[in-house]
PDB file of C-alpha atoms and ligand atoms in Angstrom:
ATOM      1  CA  MET O   4      92.946 -65.614  50.817  1.00 36.00           C
ATOM      2  CA  THR O   5      92.104 -67.118  47.154  1.00 38.00           C
ATOM      3  CA  GLY O   6      92.385 -64.842  44.070  1.00 40.00           C
ATOM      4  CA  GLN O   7      88.979 -66.044  43.506  1.00 42.00           C
ATOM      5  CA  SER O   8      87.261 -65.047  46.821  1.00 40.00           C
ATOM      6  CA  ARG O   9      89.207 -61.599  46.516  1.00 39.00           C
ATOM      7  CA  LEU O  10      87.312 -61.208  43.257  1.00 39.00           C
ATOM      8  CA  VAL O  11      84.174 -61.965  44.929  1.00 40.00           C
ATOM      9  CA  LEU O  12      84.769 -59.367  47.557  1.00 37.00           C
ATOM     10  CA  SER O  13      85.637 -56.400  45.123  1.00 39.00           C
ATOM     11  CA  ARG O  14      82.559 -57.580  43.048  1.00 32.00           C
ATOM     12  CA  ARG O  15      80.428 -57.133  45.711  1.00 37.00           C
ATOM     13  CA  GLN O  16      81.893 -53.839  46.664  1.00 40.00           C
ATOM     14  CA  LEU O  17      81.112 -52.710  43.016  1.00 38.00           C
ATOM     15  CA  VAL O  18      77.509 -53.887  42.970  1.00 36.00           C
ATOM     16  CA  THR O  19      77.375 -51.984  46.365  1.00 39.00           C
ATOM     17  CA  GLY O  20      78.373 -48.839  45.129  1.00 38.00           C
ATOM     18  CA  LEU O  21      76.565 -49.238  41.732  1.00 40.00           C
ATOM     19  CA  ALA O  22      73.131 -50.104  43.801  1.00 39.00           C
ATOM     20  CA  SER O  23      73.720 -46.896  45.917  1.00 37.00           C
ATOM     21  CA  ALA O  24      74.789 -44.568  43.257  1.00 36.00           C
ATOM     22  CA  GLY O  25      71.450 -45.649  41.140  1.00 36.00           C
ATOM     23  CA  GLY O  26      69.123 -45.592  44.273  1.00 34.00           C
ATOM     24  CA  LEU O  27      68.699 -49.328  43.571  1.00 36.00           C
ATOM     25  CA  LEU O  28      68.319 -51.548  46.377  1.00 35.00           C
ATOM     26  CA  VAL O  29      70.646 -54.685  45.832  1.00 36.00           C
ATOM     27  CA  ALA O  30      70.263 -56.922  48.976  1.00 37.00           C
ATOM     28  CA  GLY O  31      73.230 -58.221  50.808  1.00 36.00           C
ATOM     29  CA  CYS O  32      74.562 -61.044  48.492  1.00 37.00           C
ATOM     30  CA  SER O  33      76.270 -64.206  50.272  1.00 40.00           C
ATOM     31  CA  SER O  34      78.494 -65.548  48.090  1.00 41.00           C
ATOM     32  CA  ARG O  35      76.831 -68.449  46.848  1.00 44.00           C
ATOM     33  CA  GLU O  36      74.131 -66.260  45.260  1.00 48.00           C
ATOM     34  CA  LEU O  37      76.640 -64.014  43.776  1.00 48.00           C
ATOM     35  CA  PRO O  38      75.795 -64.011  40.141  1.00 50.00           C
ATOM     36  CA  PRO O  39      78.854 -64.065  37.469  1.00 52.00           C
ATOM     37  CA  THR O  40      81.589 -61.912  37.142  1.00 51.00           C
ATOM     38  CA  TYR O  41      82.320 -60.078  33.716  1.00 52.00           C
ATOM     39  CA  GLY O  42      85.544 -58.726  34.787  1.00 51.00           C
ATOM     40  CA  ASN O  43      84.299 -55.719  32.928  1.00 54.00           C
ATOM     41  CA  VAL O  44      82.154 -52.806  34.614  1.00 52.00           C
ATOM     42  CA  LEU O  45      80.421 -51.886  31.694  1.00 55.00           C
ATOM     43  CA  ARG O  46      78.449 -55.217  31.999  1.00 69.00           C
ATOM     44  CA  MET O  47      77.019 -54.578  35.499  1.00 69.00           C
ATOM     45  CA  GLY O  48      73.795 -53.533  33.680  1.00 76.00           C
ATOM     46  CA  ASP O  49      73.495 -57.247  33.012  1.00 81.00           C
ATOM     47  CA  LEU O  50      74.362 -57.920  36.915  1.00 81.00           C
ATOM     48  CA  VAL O  51      71.443 -55.886  37.834  1.00 83.00           C
ATOM     49  CA  THR O  52      69.096 -57.392  35.279  1.00 85.00           C
ATOM     50  CA  TYR O  53      70.175 -60.807  36.931  1.00 87.00           C
ATOM     51  CA  ARG O  54      70.122 -60.013  40.390  1.00 85.00           C
ATOM     52  CA  ALA O  55      66.401 -58.700  39.934  1.00 87.00           C
ATOM     53  CA  PHE O  56      65.359 -61.758  38.302  1.00 87.00           C
ATOM     54  CA  ARG O  57      66.512 -64.068  40.522  1.00 86.00           C
ATOM     55  CA  THR O  58      64.925 -61.594  43.189  1.00 87.00           C
ATOM     56  CA  LEU O  59      61.507 -61.110  41.902  1.00 87.00           C
ATOM     57  CA  LEU O  60      60.965 -64.382  40.346  1.00 84.00           C
ATOM     58  CA  PRO O  61      60.645 -67.845  42.340  1.00 82.00           C
ATOM     59  CA  ALA O  62      63.171 -70.388  40.877  1.00 78.00           C
ATOM     60  CA  GLY O  63      60.734 -72.797  39.130  1.00 82.00           C
ATOM     61  CA  ALA O  64      58.177 -70.340  37.846  1.00 88.00           C
ATOM     62  CA  LEU O  65      56.810 -71.966  34.646  1.00 95.00           C
ATOM     63  CA  VAL O  66      56.649 -69.432  31.315  1.00 96.00           C
ATOM     64  CA  ARG O  67      53.620 -69.748  29.196  1.00 97.00           C
ATOM     65  CA  GLU O  68      52.198 -72.857  27.335  1.00 98.00           C
ATOM     66  CA  TYR O  69      50.601 -72.618  24.264  1.00 98.00           C
ATOM     67  CA  ALA O  70      47.798 -74.862  22.680  1.00 98.00           C
ATOM     68  CA  ARG O  71      48.499 -77.239  19.305  1.00 98.00           C
ATOM     69  CA  GLY O  72      46.262 -74.237  17.522  1.00 98.00           C
ATOM     70  CA  ASP O  73      48.737 -71.259  18.347  1.00 98.00           C
ATOM     71  CA  ILE O  74      51.778 -73.055  16.448  1.00 98.00           C
ATOM     72  CA  THR O  75      53.369 -70.938  13.881  1.00 98.00           C
ATOM     73  CA  SER O  76      55.931 -71.503  11.373  1.00 98.00           C
ATOM     74  CA  SER O  77      59.538 -71.494  12.784  1.00 98.00           C
ATOM     75  CA  PRO O  78      62.413 -70.070  10.786  1.00 97.00           C
ATOM     76  CA  ALA O  79      66.049 -71.682  11.174  1.00 97.00           C
ATOM     77  CA  VAL O  80      68.086 -68.874  12.246  1.00 96.00           C
ATOM     78  CA  GLY O  81      72.162 -69.290  12.956  1.00 97.00           C
ATOM     79  CA  THR O  82      73.670 -71.928  11.782  1.00 98.00           C
ATOM     80  CA  SER O  83      71.265 -74.745   9.904  1.00 98.00           C
ATOM     81  CA  ASP O  84      73.811 -77.291   8.676  1.00 98.00           C
ATOM     82  CA  PRO O  85      77.063 -77.455  11.121  1.00 98.00           C
ATOM     83  CA  ALA O  86      78.814 -79.568   8.400  1.00 98.00           C
ATOM     84  CA  ASP O  87      78.529 -76.666   5.731  1.00 98.00           C
ATOM     85  CA  PRO O  88      81.900 -74.704   5.436  1.00 98.00           C
ATOM     86  CA  HIS O  89      80.177 -71.515   4.358  1.00 98.00           C
ATOM     87  CA  GLN O  90      78.044 -71.009   7.217  1.00 98.00           C
ATOM     88  CA  GLY O  91      79.395 -68.180   9.823  1.00 97.00           C
ATOM     89  CA  LEU O  92      80.034 -70.288  12.569  1.00 98.00           C
ATOM     90  CA  TYR O  93      81.174 -73.573  10.872  1.00 98.00           C
ATOM     91  CA  SER O  94      84.097 -75.464  13.020  1.00 98.00           C
ATOM     92  CA  ALA O  95      86.880 -76.905  10.884  1.00 98.00           C
ATOM     93  CA  GLU O  96      87.287 -79.433  13.652  1.00 98.00           C
ATOM     94  CA  ARG O  97      83.602 -80.695  14.714  1.00 98.00           C
ATOM     95  CA  GLY O  98      81.834 -79.787  10.996  1.00 98.00           C
ATOM     96  CA  PRO O  99      83.166 -82.862   9.392  1.00 98.00           C
ATOM     97  CA  LEU O 100      82.731 -84.964  12.401  1.00 98.00           C
ATOM     98  CA  PHE O 101      79.027 -83.747  12.257  1.00 98.00           C
ATOM     99  CA  ASP O 102      78.891 -84.758   8.403  1.00 98.00           C
ATOM    100  CA  GLN O 103      79.825 -88.107   9.310  1.00 98.00           C
ATOM    101  CA  LEU O 104      77.516 -89.109  12.373  1.00 98.00           C
ATOM    102  CA  ARG O 105      74.351 -87.721  10.541  1.00 98.00           C
ATOM    103  CA  THR O 106      75.232 -90.068   7.451  1.00 98.00           C
ATOM    104  CA  GLY O 107      75.032 -92.651  10.147  1.00 98.00           C
ATOM    105  CA  ALA O 108      71.563 -91.177  11.152  1.00 97.00           C
ATOM    106  CA  PHE O 109      73.477 -90.068  14.506  1.00 98.00           C
ATOM    107  CA  GLY O 110      73.675 -93.617  15.427  1.00 98.00           C
ATOM    108  CA  ASP O 111      76.974 -92.725  16.764  1.00 98.00           C
ATOM    109  CA  TRP O 112      76.235 -89.937  18.302  1.00 98.00           C
ATOM    110  CA  ARG O 113      76.713 -89.467  21.583  1.00 98.00           C
ATOM    111  CA  LEU O 114      76.041 -86.709  24.131  1.00 98.00           C
ATOM    112  CA  ARG O 115      79.243 -86.603  26.898  1.00 98.00           C
ATOM    113  CA  VAL O 116      78.294 -84.784  30.112  1.00 98.00           C
ATOM    114  CA  GLU O 117      81.557 -84.198  32.121  1.00 98.00           C
ATOM    115  CA  GLY O 118      82.881 -81.923  34.613  1.00 98.00           C
ATOM    116  CA  ARG O 119      81.816 -81.833  38.223  1.00 97.00           C
ATOM    117  CA  VAL O 120      79.524 -84.707  37.997  1.00 97.00           C
ATOM    118  CA  ALA O 121      80.233 -87.977  40.199  1.00 97.00           C
ATOM    119  CA  LYS O 122      79.984 -89.940  37.061  1.00 97.00           C
ATOM    120  CA  PRO O 123      81.022 -88.627  33.690  1.00 98.00           C
ATOM    121  CA  ARG O 124      79.303 -90.411  30.850  1.00 97.00           C
ATOM    122  CA  GLU O 125      78.046 -90.536  27.664  1.00 98.00           C
ATOM    123  CA  PHE O 126      74.322 -90.866  26.212  1.00 98.00           C
ATOM    124  CA  SER O 127      73.413 -91.984  22.889  1.00 98.00           C
ATOM    125  CA  LEU O 128      69.871 -90.986  21.189  1.00 98.00           C
ATOM    126  CA  ALA O 129      68.050 -94.086  22.368  1.00 98.00           C
ATOM    127  CA  GLU O 130      69.317 -93.791  26.061  1.00 98.00           C
ATOM    128  CA  LEU O 131      68.228 -90.022  26.383  1.00 98.00           C
ATOM    129  CA  MET O 132      64.732 -90.921  24.545  1.00 98.00           C
ATOM    130  CA  ALA O 133      64.364 -93.740  27.400  1.00 98.00           C
ATOM    131  CA  LEU O 134      64.596 -91.248  30.119  1.00 98.00           C
ATOM    132  CA  PRO O 135      61.278 -89.463  30.837  1.00 97.00           C
ATOM    133  CA  SER O 136      59.682 -86.955  28.506  1.00 98.00           C
ATOM    134  CA  ARG O 137      58.434 -83.494  28.569  1.00 98.00           C
ATOM    135  CA  THR O 138      56.528 -81.919  25.704  1.00 98.00           C
ATOM    136  CA  GLN O 139      55.604 -78.089  25.769  1.00 98.00           C
ATOM    137  CA  ILE O 140      54.371 -75.748  23.473  1.00 98.00           C
ATOM    138  CA  THR O 141      56.289 -72.476  24.022  1.00 98.00           C
ATOM    139  CA  LYS O 142      57.353 -69.226  22.508  1.00 98.00           C
ATOM    140  CA  HIS O 143      60.711 -68.721  21.110  1.00 98.00           C
ATOM    141  CA  THR O 144      62.041 -64.723  21.319  1.00 97.00           C
ATOM    142  CA  CYS O 145      64.901 -64.081  19.292  1.00 96.00           C
ATOM    143  CA  GLU O 146      67.049 -61.421  20.238  1.00 92.00           C
ATOM    144  CA  GLU O 147      66.896 -60.262  16.089  1.00 92.00           C
ATOM    145  CA  GLY O 148      63.129 -59.330  17.342  1.00 93.00           C
ATOM    146  CA  TRP O 149      61.226 -62.073  15.997  1.00 96.00           C
ATOM    147  CA  SER O 150      59.320 -65.002  17.719  1.00 97.00           C
ATOM    148  CA  ALA O 151      57.968 -68.418  16.779  1.00 98.00           C
ATOM    149  CA  ILE O 152      55.384 -70.891  18.712  1.00 98.00           C
ATOM    150  CA  ALA O 153      56.532 -74.685  18.487  1.00 98.00           C
ATOM    151  CA  GLU O 154      56.100 -77.967  20.263  1.00 98.00           C
ATOM    152  CA  TRP O 155      59.272 -79.409  21.608  1.00 99.00           C
ATOM    153  CA  ARG O 156      59.533 -83.032  22.981  1.00 99.00           C
ATOM    154  CA  GLY O 157      62.760 -83.844  25.022  1.00 99.00           C
ATOM    155  CA  VAL O 158      64.270 -84.971  28.427  1.00 99.00           C
ATOM    156  CA  PRO O 159      64.530 -82.217  31.243  1.00 98.00           C
ATOM    157  CA  LEU O 160      68.330 -81.458  31.212  1.00 98.00           C
ATOM    158  CA  ARG O 161      67.841 -82.232  35.275  1.00 98.00           C
ATOM    159  CA  ALA O 162      67.176 -85.998  34.530  1.00 98.00           C
ATOM    160  CA  VAL O 163      70.397 -86.259  32.612  1.00 98.00           C
ATOM    161  CA  LEU O 164      72.240 -84.054  34.803  1.00 98.00           C
ATOM    162  CA  GLU O 165      70.895 -86.183  37.805  1.00 97.00           C
ATOM    163  CA  ALA O 166      71.986 -89.210  36.254  1.00 97.00           C
ATOM    164  CA  ALA O 167      75.637 -88.183  36.057  1.00 98.00           C
ATOM    165  CA  GLY O 168      75.054 -87.381  39.538  1.00 97.00           C
ATOM    166  CA  ILE O 169      75.656 -83.468  40.299  1.00 96.00           C
ATOM    167  CA  LEU O 170      78.561 -82.636  42.602  1.00 96.00           C
ATOM    168  CA  PRO O 171      77.245 -80.119  45.334  1.00 94.00           C
ATOM    169  CA  THR O 172      79.453 -77.276  44.639  1.00 94.00           C
ATOM    170  CA  ALA O 173      78.308 -77.150  41.177  1.00 95.00           C
ATOM    171  CA  ARG O 174      77.001 -73.720  40.328  1.00 94.00           C
ATOM    172  CA  PHE O 175      77.068 -73.545  36.142  1.00 95.00           C
ATOM    173  CA  VAL O 176      76.298 -75.666  33.201  1.00 98.00           C
ATOM    174  CA  ASN O 177      77.886 -75.203  30.011  1.00 98.00           C
ATOM    175  CA  PHE O 178      76.642 -76.632  26.570  1.00 98.00           C
ATOM    176  CA  PHE O 179      79.090 -76.706  23.136  1.00 98.00           C
ATOM    177  CA  ALA O 180      77.990 -77.355  19.833  1.00 98.00           C
ATOM    178  CA  PHE O 181      79.047 -78.916  16.842  1.00 98.00           C
ATOM    179  CA  ASP O 182      79.511 -75.116  15.299  1.00 98.00           C
ATOM    180  CA  GLU O 183      81.459 -72.576  17.226  1.00 98.00           C
ATOM    181  CA  THR O 184      78.616 -71.823  19.694  1.00 98.00           C
ATOM    182  CA  ALA O 185      78.668 -72.656  23.378  1.00 98.00           C
ATOM    183  CA  GLU O 186      76.403 -70.689  25.974  1.00 97.00           C
ATOM    184  CA  GLY O 187      75.991 -71.827  30.100  1.00 97.00           C
ATOM    185  CA  LEU O 188      73.467 -71.415  32.449  1.00 96.00           C
ATOM    186  CA  ASP O 189      73.395 -71.100  36.299  1.00 95.00           C
ATOM    187  CA  MET O 190      71.617 -73.929  38.015  1.00 95.00           C
ATOM    188  CA  ILE O 191      68.477 -72.438  38.803  1.00 94.00           C
ATOM    189  CA  ASP O 192      67.766 -72.521  34.865  1.00 96.00           C
ATOM    190  CA  ALA O 193      69.710 -75.546  34.395  1.00 97.00           C
ATOM    191  CA  LEU O 194      67.513 -77.598  36.648  1.00 96.00           C
ATOM    192  CA  HIS O 195      63.963 -75.372  35.605  1.00 97.00           C
ATOM    193  CA  PRO O 196      61.250 -77.786  34.995  1.00 97.00           C
ATOM    194  CA  GLN O 197      60.907 -76.654  31.270  1.00 98.00           C
ATOM    195  CA  THR O 198      64.660 -76.579  30.604  1.00 98.00           C
ATOM    196  CA  ILE O 199      64.874 -79.699  28.211  1.00 98.00           C
ATOM    197  CA  LEU O 200      67.109 -81.243  25.946  1.00 99.00           C
ATOM    198  CA  ALA O 201      64.905 -81.472  22.765  1.00 99.00           C
ATOM    199  CA  TYR O 202      65.085 -84.137  19.804  1.00 99.00           C
ATOM    200  CA  GLY O 203      61.252 -83.781  18.657  1.00 98.00           C
ATOM    201  CA  MET O 204      59.576 -80.561  17.072  1.00 98.00           C
ATOM    202  CA  ASN O 205      56.172 -80.454  16.177  1.00 98.00           C
ATOM    203  CA  GLY O 206      55.389 -84.247  16.475  1.00 98.00           C
ATOM    204  CA  ARG O 207      58.136 -84.927  14.635  1.00 98.00           C
ATOM    205  CA  GLU O 208      61.830 -85.906  14.457  1.00 98.00           C
ATOM    206  CA  LEU O 209      63.757 -82.667  15.067  1.00 98.00           C
ATOM    207  CA  PRO O 210      64.773 -81.329  11.981  1.00 98.00           C
ATOM    208  CA  LEU O 211      68.243 -80.510  11.162  1.00 98.00           C
ATOM    209  CA  ALA O 212      68.060 -77.113  10.874  1.00 98.00           C
ATOM    210  CA  HIS O 213      66.434 -76.668  14.111  1.00 98.00           C
ATOM    211  CA  GLY O 214      69.634 -78.552  16.035  1.00 98.00           C
ATOM    212  CA  ALA O 215      69.426 -82.484  15.080  1.00 98.00           C
ATOM    213  CA  PRO O 216      69.941 -84.675  16.528  1.00 98.00           C
ATOM    214  CA  LEU O 217      69.708 -82.805  20.130  1.00 99.00           C
ATOM    215  CA  ARG O 218      69.147 -79.028  21.010  1.00 99.00           C
ATOM    216  CA  LEU O 219      68.917 -77.438  24.423  1.00 99.00           C
ATOM    217  CA  ARG O 220      65.498 -75.471  24.960  1.00 99.00           C
ATOM    218  CA  VAL O 221      65.884 -72.670  27.959  1.00 98.00           C
ATOM    219  CA  GLU O 222      62.390 -71.427  27.731  1.00 98.00           C
ATOM    220  CA  THR O 223      63.187 -68.638  30.361  1.00 96.00           C
ATOM    221  CA  GLN O 224      65.839 -66.875  28.387  1.00 95.00           C
ATOM    222  CA  LEU O 225      66.147 -65.294  24.816  1.00 96.00           C
ATOM    223  CA  GLY O 226      66.678 -67.494  21.818  1.00 97.00           C
ATOM    224  CA  TYR O 227      70.346 -67.840  21.562  1.00 97.00           C
ATOM    225  CA  LYS O 228      70.729 -69.428  24.870  1.00 98.00           C
ATOM    226  CA  SER O 229      69.227 -72.677  23.042  1.00 98.00           C
ATOM    227  CA  VAL O 230      71.796 -73.868  21.695  1.00 98.00           C
ATOM    228  CA  LYS O 231      71.431 -76.281  18.524  1.00 98.00           C
ATOM    229  CA  PHE O 232      73.667 -79.274  17.456  1.00 99.00           C
ATOM    230  CA  LEU O 233      74.714 -80.258  21.292  1.00 99.00           C
ATOM    231  CA  GLU O 234      77.795 -82.178  21.517  1.00 98.00           C
ATOM    232  CA  ARG O 235      78.823 -81.851  24.698  1.00 98.00           C
ATOM    233  CA  ILE O 236      77.784 -80.547  28.540  1.00 98.00           C
ATOM    234  CA  VAL O 237      80.258 -79.574  31.133  1.00 98.00           C
ATOM    235  CA  VAL O 238      79.570 -78.850  34.660  1.00 98.00           C
ATOM    236  CA  LYS O 239      81.112 -76.338  36.630  1.00 96.00           C
ATOM    237  CA  ASP O 240      81.719 -74.783  39.883  1.00 94.00           C
ATOM    238  CA  GLU O 241      82.814 -71.797  38.530  1.00 92.00           C
ATOM    239  CA  PHE O 242      81.680 -69.107  35.866  1.00 92.00           C
ATOM    240  CA  ASP O 243      83.368 -69.597  32.555  1.00 91.00           C
ATOM    241  CA  ASP O 244      82.653 -67.189  30.034  1.00 91.00           C
ATOM    242  CA  LEU O 245      83.687 -69.679  27.377  1.00 94.00           C
ATOM    243  CA  GLY O 246      86.312 -67.419  25.791  1.00 91.00           C
ATOM    244  CA  LYS O 247      85.972 -66.448  22.240  1.00 92.00           C
ATOM    245  CA  ILE O 248      82.704 -68.899  21.240  1.00 94.00           C
ATOM    246  CA  GLY O 249      80.934 -67.377  24.393  1.00 92.00           C
ATOM    247  CA  SER O 250      78.204 -65.017  24.276  1.00 90.00           C
ATOM    248  CA  LEU O 251      80.185 -62.145  26.218  1.00 87.00           C
ATOM    249  CA  GLN O 252      83.271 -61.992  24.089  1.00 86.00           C
ATOM    250  CA  ASN O 253      81.138 -61.529  21.017  1.00 89.00           C
ATOM    251  CA  GLY O 254      79.220 -58.607  22.595  1.00 85.00           C
ATOM    252  CA  TRP O 255      76.128 -60.285  23.716  1.00 89.00           C
ATOM    253  CA  ALA O 256      74.848 -60.584  27.387  1.00 89.00           C
ATOM    254  CA  TRP O 257      75.196 -63.535  29.417  1.00 90.00           C
ATOM    255  CA  TYR O 258      71.778 -63.768  31.381  1.00 90.00           C
ATOM    256  CA  VAL O 259      68.960 -62.696  29.183  1.00 92.00           C
ATOM    257  CA  GLY O 260      66.069 -63.598  31.160  1.00 91.00           C
ATOM    258  CA  ILE O 261      62.510 -63.133  29.764  1.00 91.00           C
TER     259      ILE O 261
HETATM  260  N1  MTE R 308      74.581 -74.373  17.765  1.00 64.82           N
HETATM  261  C1  MTE R 308      73.981 -73.156  17.227  1.00 64.82           C
HETATM  262  N2  MTE R 308      72.673 -72.873  18.350  1.00 64.82           N
HETATM  263  C2  MTE R 308      72.233 -71.736  17.999  1.00 64.82           C
HETATM  264  C3  MTE R 308      72.344 -71.015  17.069  1.00 64.82           C
HETATM  265  C4  MTE R 308      73.462 -71.171  16.270  1.00 64.82           C
HETATM  266  O1  MTE R 308      73.737 -70.455  15.158  1.00 64.82           O
HETATM  267  N3  MTE R 308      74.394 -72.238  16.195  1.00 64.82           N
HETATM  268  N4  MTE R 308      71.471 -69.872  17.220  1.00 64.82           N
HETATM  269  C5  MTE R 308      70.578 -69.171  18.025  1.00 64.82           C
HETATM  270  C6  MTE R 308      70.200 -68.301  17.632  1.00 64.82           C
HETATM  271  S1  MTE R 308      70.408 -66.732  17.793  1.00 64.82           S
HETATM  272  C7  MTE R 308      68.708 -68.549  17.897  1.00 64.82           C
HETATM  273  S2  MTE R 308      67.213 -67.323  17.567  1.00 64.82           S
HETATM  274  C8  MTE R 308      67.860 -70.120  17.778  1.00 64.82           C
HETATM  275  C9  MTE R 308      67.121 -70.542  16.449  1.00 64.82           C
HETATM  276  O2  MTE R 308      66.810 -71.520  16.472  1.00 64.82           O
HETATM  277  P1  MTE R 308      66.219 -72.200  15.080  1.00 64.82           P
HETATM  278  O3  MTE R 308      67.090 -72.064  14.285  1.00 64.82           O
HETATM  279  O4  MTE R 308      65.428 -73.515  15.620  1.00 64.82           O
HETATM  280  O5  MTE R 308      64.689 -71.196  15.125  1.00 64.82           O
HETATM  281  O6  MTE R 308      69.003 -70.936  18.025  1.00 64.82           O
HETATM  282  C10 MTE R 308      70.095 -70.465  18.609  1.00 64.82           C
HETATM  283  N5  MTE R 308      70.720 -71.465  18.891  1.00 64.82           N
HETATM  284 MO1   MO R 309      68.069 -65.591  17.736  1.00 64.82          MO
END
């Protein structure tokens, strides 16, 4: 038995224990269905939330879309310029690189897609724009308690992942930005029809403060999963908490379904 499957088994025992203690019914999970392990019993509440969403909602259920007249103003929250060393999540390594790329109007910017894909590759903005696009007017809900409605235009993440060839064992997709931000999704949210890589907002080019040249939009989860200033996407077989720059080690839940 590998270390990993041992971990899965003990986690399953924990879930079963927690479920019966709380009078909850958590149906028997196959190991493929199991949600990510946090290695921390205090996070078991997240696991129950994850399980409930995954049990109750059909995988492709769409979130509400709005009309143009519903669009509100959108504050820019968190990093608004990855090249600004005074911002909290500034990366000394990638900030200067972002500055250079922006000076060149992102002509040299590339999105790297790697990990558990058949053809690891890079995409220019023009290549992403040549793929099928989706436009959606959706509500962004931030964990800090505000929300905003905006129109987003971009390429479905699914199309990009399929262009790189998702290997059959892949279960998670991780996103890295030009600041000290990283987030991950499971395949259900990654392949969701409204999960897009957006290059346009409210009928214009994506503004810098909202994540230019490309940001993730995950309409099925809270705002912090929608990573701005994308640099790299890594497909994985296993859950990865993304260490110091991931949400978990910073005290936030990994799964924040809405
Ligand atoms: N790279 C990066 N992505 C990020 C953030 C950030 O600081 N850096 N903040 C997150 C949070 S908490 C929210 S609410 C949204 C805000 O998006 P907006 O600035 O377009 O409104 O971006 C998310 N994505
Ligand atoms: Mo947020």
